Short mmCIF file of C-alpha atoms in Angstrom, two decimals:
data_model
loop_
_atom_site.label_atom_id
_atom_site.label_comp_id
_atom_site.label_asym_id
_atom_site.label_seq_id
_atom_site.Cartn_x
_atom_site.Cartn_y
_atom_site.Cartn_z
CA MET A 1 -0.17 0.30 -0.30
CA VAL A 2 1.49 3.50 -0.95
CA PRO A 3 1.31 5.96 1.30
CA PHE A 4 -1.17 8.14 1.85
CA GLY A 5 -0.59 12.13 0.18
CA PHE A 6 2.02 10.29 -1.85
CA GLN A 7 0.50 7.85 -4.65
CA ALA A 8 1.12 10.98 -6.91
CA ILE A 9 5.64 10.86 -6.51
CA ILE A 10 7.24 7.58 -7.31
CA PHE A 11 11.22 8.41 -5.52
CA VAL A 12 14.39 6.81 -8.43
CA LEU A 13 17.47 6.51 -6.98
CA VAL A 14 19.90 7.25 -9.08
CA THR A 15 23.31 7.26 -7.52
CA LEU A 16 25.79 9.38 -9.46
CA TYR A 17 29.71 9.94 -9.47
CA THR A 18 31.46 13.25 -10.64
CA LEU A 19 35.87 13.13 -10.26
CA GLY A 20 36.80 15.34 -7.83
CA THR A 21 40.24 17.41 -7.51
CA SER A 22 41.32 14.08 -6.32
CA ASP A 23 39.79 11.07 -5.63
CA MET A 24 36.50 10.18 -7.27
CA ALA A 25 33.05 11.56 -5.31
CA VAL A 26 30.00 10.22 -4.46
CA HIS A 27 26.41 12.41 -4.91
CA THR A 28 23.08 10.58 -4.53
CA ALA A 29 20.31 11.77 -5.47
CA THR A 30 16.05 10.80 -5.56
CA LYS A 31 14.03 11.25 -8.80
CA ARG A 32 10.36 12.50 -7.90
CA SER A 33 8.93 10.68 -11.30
CA ASN A 34 5.76 13.49 -10.20
CA LEU A 35 7.45 16.55 -11.11
CA ASP A 36 8.76 15.42 -14.68
CA ASN A 37 8.61 17.61 -17.70
CA MET A 38 7.63 20.34 -14.26
CA ILE A 39 9.82 23.86 -13.98
CA THR A 40 9.32 26.51 -11.29
CA PRO A 41 10.30 30.11 -10.77
CA LEU A 42 10.52 30.35 -7.05
CA ARG A 43 13.29 29.87 -4.29
CA ILE A 44 15.80 29.14 -7.48
CA GLN A 45 19.30 29.84 -6.46
CA TRP A 46 21.37 29.83 -9.25
CA GLU A 47 20.78 28.94 -12.81
CA VAL A 48 23.90 26.89 -14.88
CA THR A 49 24.59 24.80 -17.93
CA LYS A 50 25.40 21.83 -17.57
CA ARG A 51 26.16 18.21 -19.45
CA GLY A 52 24.53 15.54 -17.69
CA THR A 53 22.44 14.67 -14.45
CA THR A 54 25.23 14.13 -13.07
CA LEU A 55 27.12 16.94 -13.19
CA CYS A 56 24.20 19.59 -12.21
CA VAL A 57 23.83 17.31 -8.95
CA ALA A 58 26.70 17.34 -8.00
CA GLU A 59 27.25 21.52 -8.82
CA CYS A 60 23.69 21.38 -5.63
CA SER A 61 25.50 19.08 -3.78
CA ASN A 62 28.55 21.25 -3.92
CA ASP A 63 25.92 24.38 -2.31
CA PRO A 64 24.73 23.95 1.63
CA GLU A 65 21.79 26.65 0.44
CA CYS A 66 20.37 23.92 -2.80
CA ASN A 67 18.33 21.43 -2.02
CA SER A 68 17.20 20.68 -5.32
CA VAL A 69 17.54 20.35 -9.33
CA PHE A 70 15.37 20.88 -12.32
CA TYR A 71 17.97 19.41 -14.65
CA ASN A 72 16.89 19.55 -18.91
CA LYS A 73 18.32 16.78 -20.64
CA VAL A 74 18.27 19.22 -24.14
CA THR A 75 19.03 22.02 -23.49
CA LYS A 76 21.21 21.04 -20.25
CA LYS A 77 19.98 23.65 -18.19
CA CYS A 78 20.60 23.41 -14.42
CA GLN A 79 18.60 25.14 -11.70
CA GLY A 80 19.39 25.22 -8.02
CA HIS A 81 16.87 25.71 -5.56
CA SER A 82 16.71 25.68 -0.88
CA VAL A 83 13.75 24.44 -1.10
CA THR A 84 12.61 21.05 -1.85
CA PHE A 85 9.46 20.59 -4.08
CA GLY A 86 7.03 17.12 -2.71
CA LEU A 87 4.46 18.44 -5.45
CA LEU A 88 2.65 20.63 -7.70
CA ASP A 89 1.65 23.70 -7.42
CA ASN A 90 -0.21 26.92 -9.35
CA HIS A 91 3.48 28.19 -9.68
CA MET A 92 4.47 25.23 -11.54
CA THR A 93 4.92 25.20 -15.62
CA GLY A 94 5.33 22.59 -18.18
CA GLN A 95 9.22 22.06 -19.17
CA SER A 96 9.92 18.98 -21.33
CA ASP A 97 13.14 16.90 -20.81
CA THR A 98 12.71 18.77 -17.27
CA ARG A 99 13.65 15.76 -14.50
CA TYR A 100 13.58 16.86 -10.69
CA TYR A 101 16.27 16.22 -8.63
CA VAL A 102 16.10 16.30 -4.29
CA PRO A 103 19.97 15.10 -3.17
CA PHE A 104 19.79 13.31 0.18
CA ARG A 105 19.54 16.22 2.74
CA GLY A 106 16.64 16.90 0.78
CA HIS A 107 14.77 14.98 1.44
CA GLY A 108 11.68 16.04 4.80
CA TYR A 109 12.97 19.49 3.78
CA ILE A 110 10.82 22.93 3.80
CA LEU A 111 8.20 22.19 1.37
CA ASP A 112 8.39 18.30 0.79
CA ALA A 113 5.55 16.13 1.19
CA CYS A 114 4.39 15.13 3.83
CA THR A 115 1.36 13.34 5.93
CA VAL A 116 2.90 12.89 9.22
CA ASP A 117 5.51 16.00 11.13
CA ALA A 118 7.85 12.92 11.60
CA ASP A 119 8.66 13.21 7.94
CA CYS A 120 9.95 17.05 8.12
CA THR A 121 13.54 16.88 9.10
CA ILE A 122 13.97 20.58 10.46
CA PRO A 123 14.01 20.54 13.16
CA ASN A 124 10.17 23.31 14.40
CA SER A 125 9.81 22.26 11.47
CA THR A 126 5.60 20.67 11.28
CA CYS A 127 4.14 18.65 8.05
CA TRP A 128 1.52 21.74 7.52
CA ASP A 129 -2.21 20.62 6.71
CA SER A 130 -1.16 16.99 6.63
CA ARG A 131 0.63 18.31 2.96
CA GLN A 132 3.88 19.74 3.55
CA CYS A 133 7.11 20.68 5.65
CA MET A 134 7.01 23.94 7.12
CA CYS A 135 8.66 25.65 9.18
CA LYS A 136 6.02 26.47 12.07
CA PRO A 137 3.97 29.53 12.37
CA GLY A 138 6.29 32.44 14.16
CA TYR A 139 9.79 31.02 12.91
CA SER A 140 11.54 32.65 9.85
CA PHE A 141 12.90 29.71 6.89
CA SER A 142 16.87 30.69 6.61
CA PRO A 143 17.69 29.25 3.47
CA SER A 144 21.54 29.68 5.07
CA SER A 145 21.22 27.93 8.35
CA ARG A 146 19.07 25.72 7.71
CA GLN A 147 17.10 26.58 10.32
CA CYS A 148 14.01 27.03 11.11
CA VAL A 149 14.66 30.21 13.40
CA TYR A 150 13.36 32.39 15.83
CA PRO A 151 13.77 34.60 16.73
CA CYS A 152 15.09 36.45 13.34
CA SER A 153 17.54 39.41 13.61
CA GLN A 154 17.65 39.79 10.10
CA PHE A 155 15.14 39.13 7.25
CA GLY A 156 15.15 38.48 3.48
CA PRO A 157 12.89 38.65 0.91
CA LEU A 158 10.95 36.15 0.36
CA PHE A 159 7.84 34.85 2.41
CA MET A 160 6.59 31.28 3.86
CA THR A 161 2.55 31.32 2.70
CA TYR A 162 0.66 29.83 5.53
CA ALA A 163 -2.65 29.51 3.31
CA ASP A 164 -6.61 30.82 5.49
CA SER A 165 -4.63 31.55 8.44
CA PHE A 166 -3.86 34.99 9.78
CA VAL A 167 -2.71 36.52 13.26
CA HIS A 168 -4.46 39.36 16.01
CA ALA A 169 -2.84 41.29 16.95
CA ASN A 170 -0.10 44.29 15.37
CA ASN A 171 -1.78 45.51 11.88
CA LEU A 172 0.41 48.67 11.88
CA GLU A 173 -0.76 49.49 8.40
CA THR A 174 -2.68 48.72 6.01
CA ILE A 175 -2.76 49.36 1.85
CA ASN A 176 -5.80 48.32 -0.09
CA ASN A 177 -6.56 46.40 -3.15
CA ILE A 178 -2.88 46.40 -3.91
CA PRO A 179 -1.70 42.56 -6.18
CA LEU A 180 0.27 40.17 -3.14
CA GLU A 181 3.79 41.12 -4.98
CA ASP A 182 3.81 44.96 -3.94
CA CYS A 183 2.35 43.95 -0.65
CA PHE A 184 6.07 42.07 -0.33
CA ASN A 185 8.09 44.55 -2.28
CA LEU A 186 6.26 47.40 1.05
CA CYS A 187 7.53 44.73 3.79
CA ARG A 188 11.12 44.70 1.93
CA ASN A 189 11.18 48.47 1.87
CA LYS A 190 9.59 49.39 5.74
CA ILE A 191 12.16 52.62 7.71
CA SER A 192 9.33 53.10 10.12
CA PHE A 193 9.30 49.42 11.61
CA THR A 194 10.45 46.03 11.09
CA CYS A 195 8.48 45.12 8.53
CA ARG A 196 7.80 40.77 9.68
CA ALA A 197 5.47 39.00 8.81
CA VAL A 198 1.92 40.63 6.10
CA GLU A 199 -1.75 39.52 6.01
CA TYR A 200 -3.37 39.43 2.06
CA MET A 201 -6.87 39.03 2.33
CA GLY A 202 -9.21 40.02 -0.79
CA ASN A 203 -6.04 42.18 -2.32
CA ASN A 204 -5.42 44.84 1.01
CA CYS A 205 -1.82 44.51 2.10
CA ILE A 206 -1.69 44.23 6.05
CA LEU A 207 1.88 45.12 7.21
CA SER A 208 2.72 43.63 10.83
CA ASN A 209 5.95 44.51 12.61
CA VAL A 210 5.31 41.25 15.02
CA THR A 211 4.95 36.99 13.49
CA ALA A 212 3.03 34.52 15.04
CA LYS A 213 4.95 33.27 17.19
CA ASP A 214 6.11 36.85 19.48
CA THR A 215 4.04 37.55 22.71
CA GLY A 216 0.74 39.38 22.25
CA THR A 217 -0.26 37.06 19.13
CA THR A 218 -2.43 34.77 18.79
CA PHE A 219 -1.65 32.40 15.74
CA ALA A 220 -5.41 31.99 14.60
CA ARG A 221 -7.06 29.02 11.36
CA ASP A 222 -9.63 30.52 9.12
CA THR A 223 -10.63 26.51 8.26
CA LEU A 224 -14.18 27.77 6.35
CA ARG A 225 -11.86 30.33 4.17
CA GLU A 226 -14.79 32.57 4.70
CA TYR A 227 -12.18 35.34 4.54
CA ASN A 228 -10.49 34.46 2.16
CA VAL A 229 -6.99 34.83 3.69
CA SER A 230 -3.09 33.77 3.64
CA TYR A 231 -0.20 34.94 6.32
CA HIS A 232 2.63 35.48 4.52
CA GLN A 233 6.09 34.93 7.09
CA ARG A 234 9.18 36.39 6.29
CA ASP A 235 12.43 34.91 6.17
CA CYS A 236 15.01 34.83 8.23
CA ALA A 237 18.87 35.78 6.18
#
């Protein structure tokens, strides 16, 4: 019986060998067949040209912040990502001849598919909605330290999205009728206070200087999806 939530994921273990400076280095990766012929712009670390899957996976293995790669065997494009994509999402688009590989350290990493918390390997991460590994609300994902961090002393440019969720407290500024990416930009560039999170409710942007874990806040789920709201926790640098 295939575990629930993984029916569409077929794991094919691929052992890849690359020449090191003095001896043969071994790189292992798992091919995720559920993402064959797909590509995504989310959380790209770099994009390079490599002559073969072996060299593409090695490029990722040599970058501490890389956890997965898309490789196109025709164009030779190798695209490294700071997270592990376990599921198809609406950011992905079709691209023929592209395959997706996850090195060992990427299994159970942030955004990988899961069914229970034990599937997620990063401390203070959780199996969010029994679908994806995420940092617990209030903890910021740090690609550089490979951790879920609280408190965060220096914030990065990206955000982790928690759908159908919001925080009661410290809504310092509301901007109406703007796209979500513009809301993120306002948070990144805020000078009068440190913007740590945003809520996006019906095209309205709410900036906050607290996270879901801070004292005096209450993190809530819109389980009935009445408010068209999402909570976006800012990454730690």
